[in-house]
Coordinates of C-alpha atoms in Angstrom, one line a residue:
M16 CA 0.0 0.0 0.0
K17 CA 1.2 3.5 -0.7
F18 CA 0.7 6.3 1.8
S19 CA -0.6 8.6 -0.9
K20 CA -3.4 6.2 -1.7
L21 CA -4.5 5.5 1.9
F22 CA -6.8 7.6 4.0
I23 CA -4.7 8.3 7.1
P24 CA -5.8 11.7 8.6
T25 CA -3.2 12.2 11.2
T26 CA -3.4 15.3 13.4
K27 CA -1.4 17.1 16.2
E28 CA -4.6 18.0 18.0
T29 CA -5.6 15.9 21.1
P30 CA -9.3 15.6 21.8
N31 CA -10.3 17.4 25.0
D32 CA -11.9 14.4 26.6
A33 CA -9.1 12.0 25.7
T34 CA -7.2 11.2 28.9
L35 CA -5.8 7.7 28.1
P36 CA -2.8 7.3 25.7
S37 CA -4.8 4.9 23.5
H38 CA -7.7 7.3 23.1
Q39 CA -5.3 10.2 22.3
F40 CA -3.1 8.3 19.8
L41 CA -5.7 6.2 18.1
I42 CA -7.6 9.4 17.2
R43 CA -4.5 11.5 16.4
A44 CA -2.9 8.7 14.3
G45 CA -6.1 8.3 12.2
F46 CA -7.2 4.9 13.4
I47 CA -10.6 5.8 14.7
S48 CA -13.1 8.7 14.7
Q49 CA -15.8 9.5 17.2
T50 CA -19.4 9.8 15.9
G51 CA -21.2 9.9 19.2
A52 CA -20.9 9.3 22.9
G53 CA -19.0 6.0 23.2
I54 CA -19.4 5.3 19.4
Y55 CA -16.4 5.1 17.1
D56 CA -15.8 4.5 13.4
Y57 CA -12.7 2.6 12.3
M58 CA -10.7 4.3 9.5
P59 CA -8.5 2.2 7.2
L60 CA -5.6 1.7 9.6
G61 CA -7.9 0.9 12.5
K62 CA -9.9 -1.6 10.5
I63 CA -6.6 -3.4 9.6
V64 CA -5.7 -3.7 13.2
L65 CA -9.2 -4.8 14.3
D66 CA -9.2 -7.5 11.6
K67 CA -5.8 -8.8 12.6
I68 CA -6.9 -9.2 16.2
R69 CA -10.2 -10.7 15.1
A70 CA -8.3 -13.2 12.9
I71 CA -6.1 -14.4 15.7
V72 CA -9.2 -14.8 18.0
K73 CA -11.0 -16.7 15.3
E74 CA -8.1 -19.0 14.5
E75 CA -7.7 -20.1 18.2
M76 CA -11.4 -20.5 18.7
D77 CA -11.7 -22.7 15.6
N78 CA -8.6 -24.7 16.8
S79 CA -10.4 -25.3 20.1
G80 CA -13.3 -27.0 18.2
A81 CA -15.8 -24.2 18.7
N82 CA -18.4 -23.5 15.9
E83 CA -18.8 -19.9 14.6
V84 CA -22.3 -18.6 14.3
Q85 CA -23.9 -15.1 14.2
F86 CA -26.8 -13.8 16.2
G87 CA -28.9 -10.8 15.4
F88 CA -27.7 -7.5 16.7
V89 CA -31.3 -6.9 17.7
T90 CA -32.9 -9.4 20.1
P91 CA -36.6 -9.6 21.1
L92 CA -37.1 -8.4 24.6
A93 CA -39.3 -11.4 25.3
L94 CA -36.1 -13.6 25.4
W95 CA -34.7 -11.4 28.1
E96 CA -38.0 -11.5 30.0
E97 CA -37.9 -15.2 29.8
S98 CA -34.4 -15.4 31.4
G99 CA -35.3 -12.8 34.0
R100 CA -32.6 -10.4 33.0
A101 CA -34.9 -7.8 31.5
S102 CA -35.5 -6.5 35.0
T103 CA -32.0 -7.0 36.4
M104 CA -29.8 -5.7 33.6
G105 CA -30.8 -2.1 34.3
S106 CA -30.5 0.9 32.0
E107 CA -27.5 -0.4 30.2
L108 CA -29.9 -2.6 28.2
L109 CA -31.1 -0.4 25.4
R110 CA -34.7 -1.1 24.6
F111 CA -36.8 0.1 21.7
K112 CA -40.1 -0.6 19.8
D113 CA -40.4 -1.2 16.1
R114 CA -43.3 0.1 13.9
K115 CA -45.5 -2.7 15.1
N116 CA -44.9 -1.7 18.7
S117 CA -43.0 -4.9 19.4
D118 CA -40.2 -4.7 22.0
Y119 CA -36.6 -5.3 21.2
V120 CA -33.1 -4.7 22.7
L121 CA -29.7 -4.1 21.3
S122 CA -27.8 -7.0 22.7
P123 CA -24.9 -6.4 25.1
T124 CA -24.5 -10.2 25.3
N125 CA -26.3 -13.2 23.9
E126 CA -27.0 -15.9 26.5
E127 CA -30.7 -15.7 25.7
A128 CA -30.2 -15.9 22.0
V129 CA -27.9 -18.9 22.1
V130 CA -30.2 -20.8 24.4
N131 CA -33.1 -20.0 22.0
M132 CA -30.9 -21.4 19.1
V133 CA -30.0 -24.6 20.9
K134 CA -33.4 -25.2 22.6
N135 CA -35.4 -28.1 21.0
R136 CA -32.6 -28.5 18.4
I137 CA -30.2 -30.4 20.7
T138 CA -32.3 -33.0 22.5
S139 CA -30.0 -35.8 23.6
Y140 CA -26.8 -36.0 25.7
K141 CA -25.3 -37.8 22.7
D142 CA -25.1 -34.5 20.8
L143 CA -23.2 -32.7 23.6
P144 CA -21.0 -30.9 24.2
V145 CA -21.1 -28.0 21.7
N146 CA -19.5 -24.6 21.8
L147 CA -21.0 -21.8 19.7
Y148 CA -19.2 -18.5 19.2
Q149 CA -19.6 -15.3 17.3
I150 CA -17.4 -12.2 16.7
Y151 CA -20.0 -9.4 16.3
T152 CA -21.1 -6.0 17.4
K153 CA -22.6 -5.4 20.8
F154 CA -24.2 -2.4 22.5
R155 CA -24.2 -1.5 26.2
D156 CA -25.7 1.9 27.1
E157 CA -23.0 3.0 29.5
A158 CA -23.9 5.8 31.7
R159 CA -20.5 7.4 31.3
P160 CA -18.8 6.2 28.2
R161 CA -15.2 7.3 28.3
F162 CA -11.6 6.3 27.6
G163 CA -12.2 5.8 23.9
L164 CA -12.5 2.1 22.9
M165 CA -11.8 1.1 26.5
R166 CA -15.4 1.9 27.6
G167 CA -17.5 2.6 24.6
R168 CA -21.2 1.8 24.1
E169 CA -20.8 0.0 20.8
F170 CA -18.0 -2.6 20.6
L171 CA -16.8 -5.7 18.8
M172 CA -16.8 -8.8 21.0
K173 CA -16.1 -12.5 20.7
D174 CA -18.7 -14.3 22.8
A175 CA -18.9 -18.0 23.0
Y176 CA -21.4 -20.3 24.8
S177 CA -20.9 -24.0 25.6
F178 CA -23.6 -26.6 26.4
H179 CA -22.8 -29.8 28.4
S180 CA -24.5 -32.8 30.0
S181 CA -22.5 -32.5 33.3
A182 CA -20.7 -30.0 35.5
E183 CA -17.6 -32.0 35.1
D184 CA -17.6 -31.6 31.3
L185 CA -18.2 -27.9 31.7
V186 CA -15.0 -27.6 33.8
R187 CA -13.1 -29.4 31.0
E188 CA -14.3 -26.9 28.5
F189 CA -13.7 -24.0 30.9
N190 CA -10.1 -25.1 31.2
L191 CA -9.8 -25.5 27.5
M192 CA -11.1 -21.9 26.9
E193 CA -8.6 -20.7 29.5
E194 CA -5.7 -22.3 27.5
T195 CA -7.2 -21.0 24.2
Y196 CA -7.3 -17.4 25.6
K197 CA -3.7 -17.7 26.8
K198 CA -2.7 -18.6 23.2
V199 CA -4.7 -15.5 21.9
Y200 CA -3.0 -13.0 24.1
T201 CA 0.4 -14.6 23.7
K202 CA 0.1 -14.4 19.9
L203 CA -0.9 -10.8 20.2
G204 CA 2.4 -10.1 22.0
L205 CA 0.7 -8.9 25.2
E206 CA 1.8 -9.2 28.9
F207 CA -1.3 -10.5 30.7
R208 CA -2.5 -12.2 33.8
V209 CA -5.3 -14.7 34.4
V210 CA -7.2 -13.8 37.6
A211 CA -10.1 -15.1 39.7
A212 CA -13.1 -12.8 39.2
D213 CA -16.6 -11.9 40.3
S214 CA -19.3 -13.2 37.8
G215 CA -21.3 -9.9 37.9
A216 CA -24.5 -9.6 35.8
I217 CA -23.6 -12.7 33.8
G218 CA -24.0 -14.9 36.8
G219 CA -22.7 -18.5 37.4
S220 CA -20.6 -20.2 40.0
G221 CA -17.1 -19.4 38.9
S222 CA -15.2 -17.1 36.5
K223 CA -11.8 -15.9 35.5
E224 CA -10.7 -12.6 33.9
F225 CA -7.8 -12.0 31.5
H226 CA -6.1 -8.7 32.2
V227 CA -3.6 -6.9 30.0
I228 CA -1.2 -5.4 32.5
A229 CA -1.1 -1.6 32.1
D230 CA -0.7 1.4 34.5
S231 CA -3.8 2.9 33.1
G232 CA -6.0 -0.1 33.8
E233 CA -9.3 0.5 35.6
D234 CA -9.2 -2.8 37.6
T235 CA -7.0 -3.4 40.6
I236 CA -5.4 -6.9 40.4
V237 CA -4.0 -8.7 43.4
I238 CA -1.0 -10.8 42.6
C239 CA 1.4 -13.0 44.5
D240 CA 5.2 -12.5 44.4
S241 CA 5.9 -16.2 44.9
C242 CA 3.3 -18.1 42.8
D243 CA 0.9 -17.5 39.9
Y244 CA -2.1 -16.5 42.1
G245 CA -4.0 -13.6 40.8
A246 CA -7.5 -12.2 41.4
N247 CA -9.5 -9.1 40.7
I248 CA -9.8 -7.1 44.0
E249 CA -13.5 -7.9 43.9
A250 CA -12.8 -11.6 44.2
A251 CA -9.4 -11.7 45.9
S252 CA -8.8 -13.7 49.1
R253 CA -5.9 -14.0 51.5
T254 CA -4.7 -16.2 54.3
P255 CA -6.8 -15.0 57.3
L256 CA -5.1 -12.5 59.6
K257 CA -4.2 -14.1 62.9
K258 CA -3.2 -12.5 66.2
E259 CA -3.2 -13.9 69.7
K260 CA -6.7 -14.6 70.9
L261 CA -7.6 -12.6 74.0
E262 CA -9.2 -13.9 77.1
T263 CA -12.9 -13.6 77.1
I264 CA -14.2 -10.9 79.5
A265 CA -17.7 -9.7 80.4
I266 CA -19.3 -7.1 78.1
E267 CA -18.7 -3.6 79.4
K268 CA -20.2 -0.4 78.1
I269 CA -17.6 2.5 78.0
E270 CA -18.1 6.1 77.3
T271 CA -16.2 7.2 74.2
P272 CA -17.1 10.8 73.7
N273 CA -16.8 12.0 70.1
C274 CA -15.1 8.8 69.0
K275 CA -16.8 7.7 65.8
T276 CA -14.0 6.2 63.7
I277 CA -11.9 3.1 64.4
D278 CA -8.8 5.2 64.7
E279 CA -10.4 7.5 67.3
V280 CA -11.8 4.6 69.3
S281 CA -8.5 2.6 69.2
T282 CA -6.5 5.7 70.3
F283 CA -9.0 6.5 73.1
L284 CA -9.0 2.9 74.4
N285 CA -5.3 2.4 73.6
A286 CA -6.3 -0.8 71.8
D287 CA -5.2 -2.6 68.6
S288 CA -7.8 -2.1 65.9
Y289 CA -7.5 -5.8 65.0
Y290 CA -9.6 -6.5 68.1
S291 CA -12.4 -4.2 67.0
M292 CA -15.4 -4.3 64.6
K293 CA -16.1 -1.7 62.0
A294 CA -19.8 -1.2 61.0
V295 CA -20.4 -0.2 57.4
I296 CA -24.0 0.9 56.8
K297 CA -25.4 0.5 53.3
R298 CA -28.7 0.7 51.5
A299 CA -29.2 -2.5 49.4
V300 CA -31.3 -2.3 46.3
F301 CA -33.3 -5.4 45.4
E302 CA -35.8 -6.1 42.6
D303 CA -38.8 -5.2 44.7
K304 CA -37.5 -3.2 47.7
T305 CA -34.6 -1.5 49.4
Q306 CA -33.2 -2.4 52.8
I307 CA -30.6 -1.1 55.2
V308 CA -27.7 -3.6 55.7
V309 CA -25.0 -3.4 58.3
F310 CA -21.7 -5.1 57.3
F311 CA -19.2 -5.8 60.0
V312 CA -15.5 -6.2 59.3
R313 CA -12.4 -6.2 61.5
G314 CA -11.3 -2.7 62.4
C315 CA -8.1 -2.9 60.5
D316 CA -9.9 -4.0 57.3
E317 CA -12.0 -2.3 54.6
L318 CA -15.3 -3.5 53.1
E319 CA -15.1 -4.7 49.4
E320 CA -18.4 -3.6 48.0
T321 CA -18.8 -6.2 45.3
K322 CA -18.3 -9.0 47.8
A323 CA -20.8 -7.2 50.1
C324 CA -23.4 -6.8 47.3
N325 CA -23.1 -10.5 46.5
A326 CA -23.4 -11.5 50.1
V327 CA -26.9 -10.2 50.3
N328 CA -27.8 -10.9 46.6
A329 CA -28.6 -7.3 46.0
L330 CA -28.7 -5.6 42.6
E331 CA -26.5 -2.8 44.0
L332 CA -25.4 -1.1 47.2
D333 CA -25.7 2.6 47.9
D334 CA -24.4 4.7 50.7
A335 CA -27.0 5.0 53.4
L336 CA -28.2 8.5 53.9
E337 CA -28.5 10.1 57.3
D338 CA -32.3 9.8 57.2
D339 CA -32.0 6.2 56.2
I340 CA -29.8 5.5 59.2
I341 CA -32.0 7.3 61.7
N342 CA -35.2 5.7 60.3
A343 CA -33.6 2.3 60.7
G344 CA -32.9 3.0 64.4
L345 CA -29.2 3.0 64.0
V346 CA -26.6 5.5 65.4
A347 CA -23.9 6.4 62.9
G348 CA -20.4 6.1 64.3
Y349 CA -21.7 4.0 67.2
C350 CA -23.3 1.1 65.4
G351 CA -22.7 -2.3 67.0
I352 CA -23.8 -5.9 66.7
I353 CA -25.6 -6.2 70.1
D354 CA -29.3 -5.3 70.2
L355 CA -29.6 -4.1 66.6
P356 CA -33.2 -3.5 65.3
K357 CA -34.6 -6.8 64.1
D358 CA -35.5 -5.6 60.6
V359 CA -31.9 -4.6 59.8
L360 CA -30.0 -7.1 57.7
V361 CA -26.6 -8.0 59.2
V362 CA -23.6 -9.7 57.6
V363 CA -20.3 -10.3 59.4
D364 CA -16.9 -10.9 57.7
K365 CA -16.0 -14.6 58.0
E366 CA -12.6 -13.9 59.5
L367 CA -14.5 -12.6 62.6
E368 CA -16.3 -15.9 63.2
G369 CA -15.6 -17.2 66.7
E370 CA -13.8 -14.0 67.8
N371 CA -14.1 -12.8 71.4
N372 CA -13.3 -9.7 73.4
L373 CA -14.0 -7.3 70.6
V374 CA -14.7 -3.6 70.7
C375 CA -17.8 -2.4 68.8
G376 CA -20.4 0.3 68.9
A377 CA -23.0 0.2 71.7
N378 CA -25.8 1.6 69.4
E379 CA -25.8 4.6 71.7
E380 CA -24.3 8.0 71.0
N381 CA -20.8 8.3 72.5
Y382 CA -20.7 4.7 73.8
H383 CA -18.9 1.5 72.7
L384 CA -18.8 -2.0 74.1
K385 CA -15.8 -4.0 75.2
G386 CA -15.7 -7.8 75.5
V387 CA -18.1 -8.7 72.7
D388 CA -18.0 -12.4 72.0
L389 CA -19.4 -13.4 68.6
S390 CA -19.3 -17.1 69.4
S391 CA -22.2 -16.4 71.9
I392 CA -24.4 -14.8 69.2
E393 CA -26.5 -17.3 67.3
N394 CA -27.6 -17.3 63.6
L395 CA -25.1 -14.7 62.4
N396 CA -24.6 -14.5 58.6
Y397 CA -20.9 -14.8 57.7
A398 CA -19.4 -14.0 54.3
D399 CA -16.1 -12.9 52.7
L400 CA -16.4 -9.1 52.9
I401 CA -12.9 -7.7 53.1
A402 CA -10.8 -6.0 50.4
V403 CA -7.4 -7.7 50.3
Q404 CA -4.6 -5.3 51.1
E405 CA -1.0 -5.1 49.8
G406 CA 1.2 -7.1 52.1
D407 CA -1.4 -9.6 53.0
S408 CA -0.5 -13.3 52.6
C409 CA -1.3 -15.3 49.5
P410 CA -4.1 -17.9 50.1
N411 CA -2.2 -20.5 48.0
C412 CA 1.4 -20.2 49.2
N413 CA 1.6 -17.5 51.9
G414 CA 3.7 -15.3 49.6
K415 CA 3.3 -11.5 49.7
L416 CA 0.3 -10.0 47.9
S417 CA 0.6 -6.7 46.0
Y418 CA -1.5 -4.6 43.6
T419 CA -1.1 -4.0 39.9
K420 CA -3.4 -2.5 37.3
G421 CA -5.1 -4.4 34.5
I422 CA -7.4 -3.9 31.6
E423 CA -10.0 -6.6 31.4
A424 CA -9.8 -8.0 27.9
G425 CA -11.5 -11.4 28.4
H426 CA -13.8 -13.1 30.9
I427 CA -14.9 -16.8 31.1
F428 CA -17.8 -18.0 33.2
Q429 CA -19.2 -21.3 34.5
L430 CA -22.8 -20.5 34.2
G431 CA -24.3 -23.8 35.2
T432 CA -28.0 -24.1 34.6
K433 CA -29.0 -20.4 35.3
Y434 CA -30.2 -19.7 31.8
S435 CA -31.3 -23.2 30.7
K436 CA -33.6 -23.6 33.7
A437 CA -35.1 -20.1 33.3
M438 CA -35.8 -20.7 29.6
N439 CA -36.8 -24.4 30.0
A440 CA -34.0 -25.6 27.7
N441 CA -33.5 -29.3 28.3
F442 CA -32.0 -32.5 26.9
L443 CA -32.5 -36.2 27.6
D444 CA -29.8 -37.8 29.7
S445 CA -28.6 -41.4 29.4
N446 CA -31.6 -42.5 31.5
G447 CA -34.1 -40.7 29.2
K448 CA -34.7 -38.0 31.9
A449 CA -35.0 -34.4 31.0
Q450 CA -32.2 -32.2 32.3
P451 CA -31.3 -28.5 31.9
F452 CA -28.2 -27.8 29.8
V453 CA -25.1 -27.1 31.9
M454 CA -23.6 -23.9 30.3
G455 CA -20.4 -21.9 30.0
C456 CA -19.8 -18.4 28.6
Y457 CA -16.6 -17.0 27.3
G458 CA -16.0 -13.4 26.1
I459 CA -13.1 -11.5 24.5
G460 CA -13.3 -7.7 23.9
V461 CA -11.9 -7.6 20.4
S462 CA -12.2 -3.8 19.9
R463 CA -11.0 -3.2 23.5
L464 CA -7.9 -5.1 22.6
V465 CA -7.1 -2.5 20.0
A466 CA -6.8 0.1 22.8
A467 CA -5.2 -2.4 25.3
V468 CA -2.3 -3.0 22.9
I469 CA -1.5 0.7 23.0
E470 CA -2.1 1.2 26.7
Q471 CA 0.6 -1.4 27.2
N472 CA 2.8 -0.3 24.3
H473 CA 3.4 3.4 23.7
D474 CA 5.8 6.3 24.4
E475 CA 5.4 10.1 24.4
K476 CA 5.6 10.1 20.6
G477 CA 2.8 7.7 19.8
C478 CA 1.8 4.0 19.3
L479 CA 4.1 1.0 19.6
W480 CA 2.2 -1.8 17.9
T481 CA 3.2 -5.4 18.5
K482 CA 4.3 -7.3 15.4
A483 CA 1.0 -9.3 15.4
T484 CA -1.2 -6.2 15.5
A485 CA 0.8 -3.6 13.5
P486 CA -1.2 -2.3 10.5
F487 CA 2.0 -2.5 8.4
M488 CA 5.3 -4.0 9.5
V489 CA 7.6 -1.6 7.6
D490 CA 7.2 2.1 6.6
I491 CA 9.4 3.0 3.7
I492 CA 10.1 6.7 4.0
V493 CA 11.3 8.5 0.9
S494 CA 13.0 11.6 2.3
N495 CA 12.3 13.6 -0.8
S496 CA 9.9 12.0 -3.2
K497 CA 10.6 14.7 -5.8
K498 CA 14.1 13.2 -6.3
E499 CA 13.8 10.5 -8.9
E500 CA 16.7 8.3 -7.5
E501 CA 15.2 8.2 -4.0
A502 CA 11.7 7.6 -5.3
A503 CA 13.0 4.8 -7.6
V504 CA 14.9 3.0 -4.8
G505 CA 11.8 3.4 -2.6
D506 CA 9.7 1.6 -5.2
T507 CA 12.3 -1.1 -5.6
I508 CA 12.5 -1.9 -1.9
Y509 CA 8.7 -1.7 -1.6
N510 CA 8.2 -4.2 -4.4
E511 CA 10.9 -6.6 -3.0
L512 CA 9.4 -6.5 0.4
K513 CA 5.9 -7.1 -0.9
A514 CA 7.2 -10.0 -3.0
A515 CA 8.7 -11.5 0.2
G516 CA 5.4 -11.3 1.9
V517 CA 6.2 -8.4 4.2
E518 CA 3.4 -6.0 5.1
V519 CA 4.8 -2.7 3.9
I520 CA 3.6 0.8 3.2
L521 CA 5.5 3.3 1.1
D522 CA 5.4 6.9 2.2
D523 CA 5.6 8.4 -1.3
R524 CA 3.9 11.8 -0.5
I525 CA 5.4 14.4 -2.7
N526 CA 4.3 17.5 -0.7
A527 CA 5.1 16.1 2.8
R528 CA 8.4 17.1 4.3
F529 CA 10.8 14.5 5.7
G530 CA 10.2 15.7 9.3
F531 CA 6.4 15.3 8.9
K532 CA 6.8 11.8 7.5
M533 CA 9.0 10.8 10.5
S534 CA 6.5 12.3 12.9
D535 CA 3.7 10.2 11.3
F536 CA 5.9 7.1 11.5
E537 CA 6.4 7.7 15.2
L538 CA 2.8 8.6 15.9
I539 CA 1.3 5.6 14.0
G540 CA 3.8 3.2 15.4
F541 CA 4.9 0.9 12.5
P542 CA 7.5 -1.4 14.0
Y543 CA 10.2 -0.4 11.5
A544 CA 11.0 2.4 9.0
V545 CA 13.4 2.3 6.1
V546 CA 14.6 5.8 5.4
I547 CA 15.9 6.7 2.0
G548 CA 17.9 9.9 2.1
K549 CA 21.3 11.5 2.0
K550 CA 23.2 8.2 2.6
L551 CA 21.8 6.7 -0.6
A552 CA 24.7 8.3 -2.5
D553 CA 27.0 5.9 -0.7
G554 CA 24.7 2.9 -1.3
F555 CA 23.0 2.9 2.2
V556 CA 19.6 3.3 3.6
E557 CA 18.6 3.5 7.3
I558 CA 16.5 1.2 9.3
V559 CA 14.7 2.8 12.3
D560 CA 13.4 0.6 15.1
R561 CA 10.2 2.3 16.3
K562 CA 10.4 0.9 19.8
T563 CA 14.0 2.0 20.6
L564 CA 14.4 4.6 17.8
E565 CA 17.8 3.1 17.1
K566 CA 19.1 3.7 13.6
T567 CA 21.1 1.2 11.6
D568 CA 22.8 1.8 8.2
V569 CA 22.2 -1.1 5.7
K570 CA 23.3 -1.5 2.1
V571 CA 20.4 -1.2 -0.3
K572 CA 21.1 -4.6 -1.7
D573 CA 20.8 -6.2 1.8
I574 CA 17.8 -4.3 3.0
T575 CA 15.1 -7.0 2.2
A576 CA 17.1 -9.8 3.9
K577 CA 17.7 -7.6 6.9
I578 CA 14.1 -6.7 7.3
I579 CA 13.0 -10.3 7.1
E580 CA 15.6 -11.2 9.7
L581 CA 14.2 -8.5 12.0
I582 CA 10.6 -9.3 11.7
K583 CA 11.2 -13.0 12.4

């Protein structure tokens, strides 16, 4: 391809709302253009990159034995009502009516559609397992679309769905998909981490996320320095904190004037916050009601809200307002576990189970209790509620845990029978008995990966594409295209590289100065440039490595062999 024939509208201007490097550089380098909030068009270079990533995903999915299909971008709302997600998905599900007043949605995911496809078409365990996937456009009506392709409303996604006759076979496919995804990200040339994750709105009993490691990532990932343990902060666990158990004493109410926080109470009592309980008051939103919930964690810990939300099966948690707290009969800053109002939902972190001699609020202004013994309180609801902190011990090997940042680029789920039961999708087992399909779900954000590559690979000048994702491997820059000798050598090298199967672009623009051409090379991020300039008189051209910006003089006759050596 020749630069003069390709639509590459580069610019020096950075969009006002572009804060991430990928958002800035993809627009400035002419890969994408924004047409609406969270909606982007792909220009020629962007489409090339998108297709390269798509091809790698497709190749590995096909190698895994999955079958490619394509569902409609528009799905009848009735299918979502059948699964129950029409009421739980929230406003991110874009709904509309057609001219016949029928209800539809723009699908953000396709569990309902795939169950509808398989239902009554696969009827026997003998026809299982099957894995169906598509690479197609999705729409999620994000409240705050931002960060370019990282959090857009319209996006390209690979979503796959597997059907099984047993949970054991689902686990086999789940593990196969994990290995398939690892091959995808490795081929793309990315540094990534597989982590345990929360299943979120998709549901199911187990899930793993695939994170591209990048400082700009939205997700906090907990990793171990001694083993391969990794988990999203929302699902991370640790070896329980253990300190010497104190002798049980009788409960004592102590005046603690103006001591509302754990630090204030611990200082006033000259006590270790480990031996105290922190009350976090939230308003839980359910399908049909809202309810005040008090979560108790150890004084030295923090509540992880996704874990807390899952612990009460709420749609979401909000901060409880002052009126909410008063109306519930609670005292902010002095809330404790003894004599709470009966209609208040209570969940205690599981690391506190059996603990004694604890300090907590007395449910009375300016008072706390000492000597609280949880083992004497019946029917408490315990759950994992805490946010793992840096320095905690790994649950697998007791190594040291630390934080890093990641961009979620893939997610795999063990759905179980959540959707098949809801939609009455069954098969006959070996005994001739009807059973709901056991399902798995596996997603890769194909368009998000375009941005993720740049978030992990860029410098202050522009993009640094990996070899697998670069729109072209080599940019031949003719310093002065008006000089016949330079232009002729450029054409010769261009044709030789093309004949050798190298993806090459020739910057033959006559009216563009050399400095402008070099700036475009650095901004766009082709892995290598071949510069034809002043050294041509001595029989040399220059190879520039985009990643290091190192320059190497190579004889014109050796240039093709050298490039082939580099790209291999």
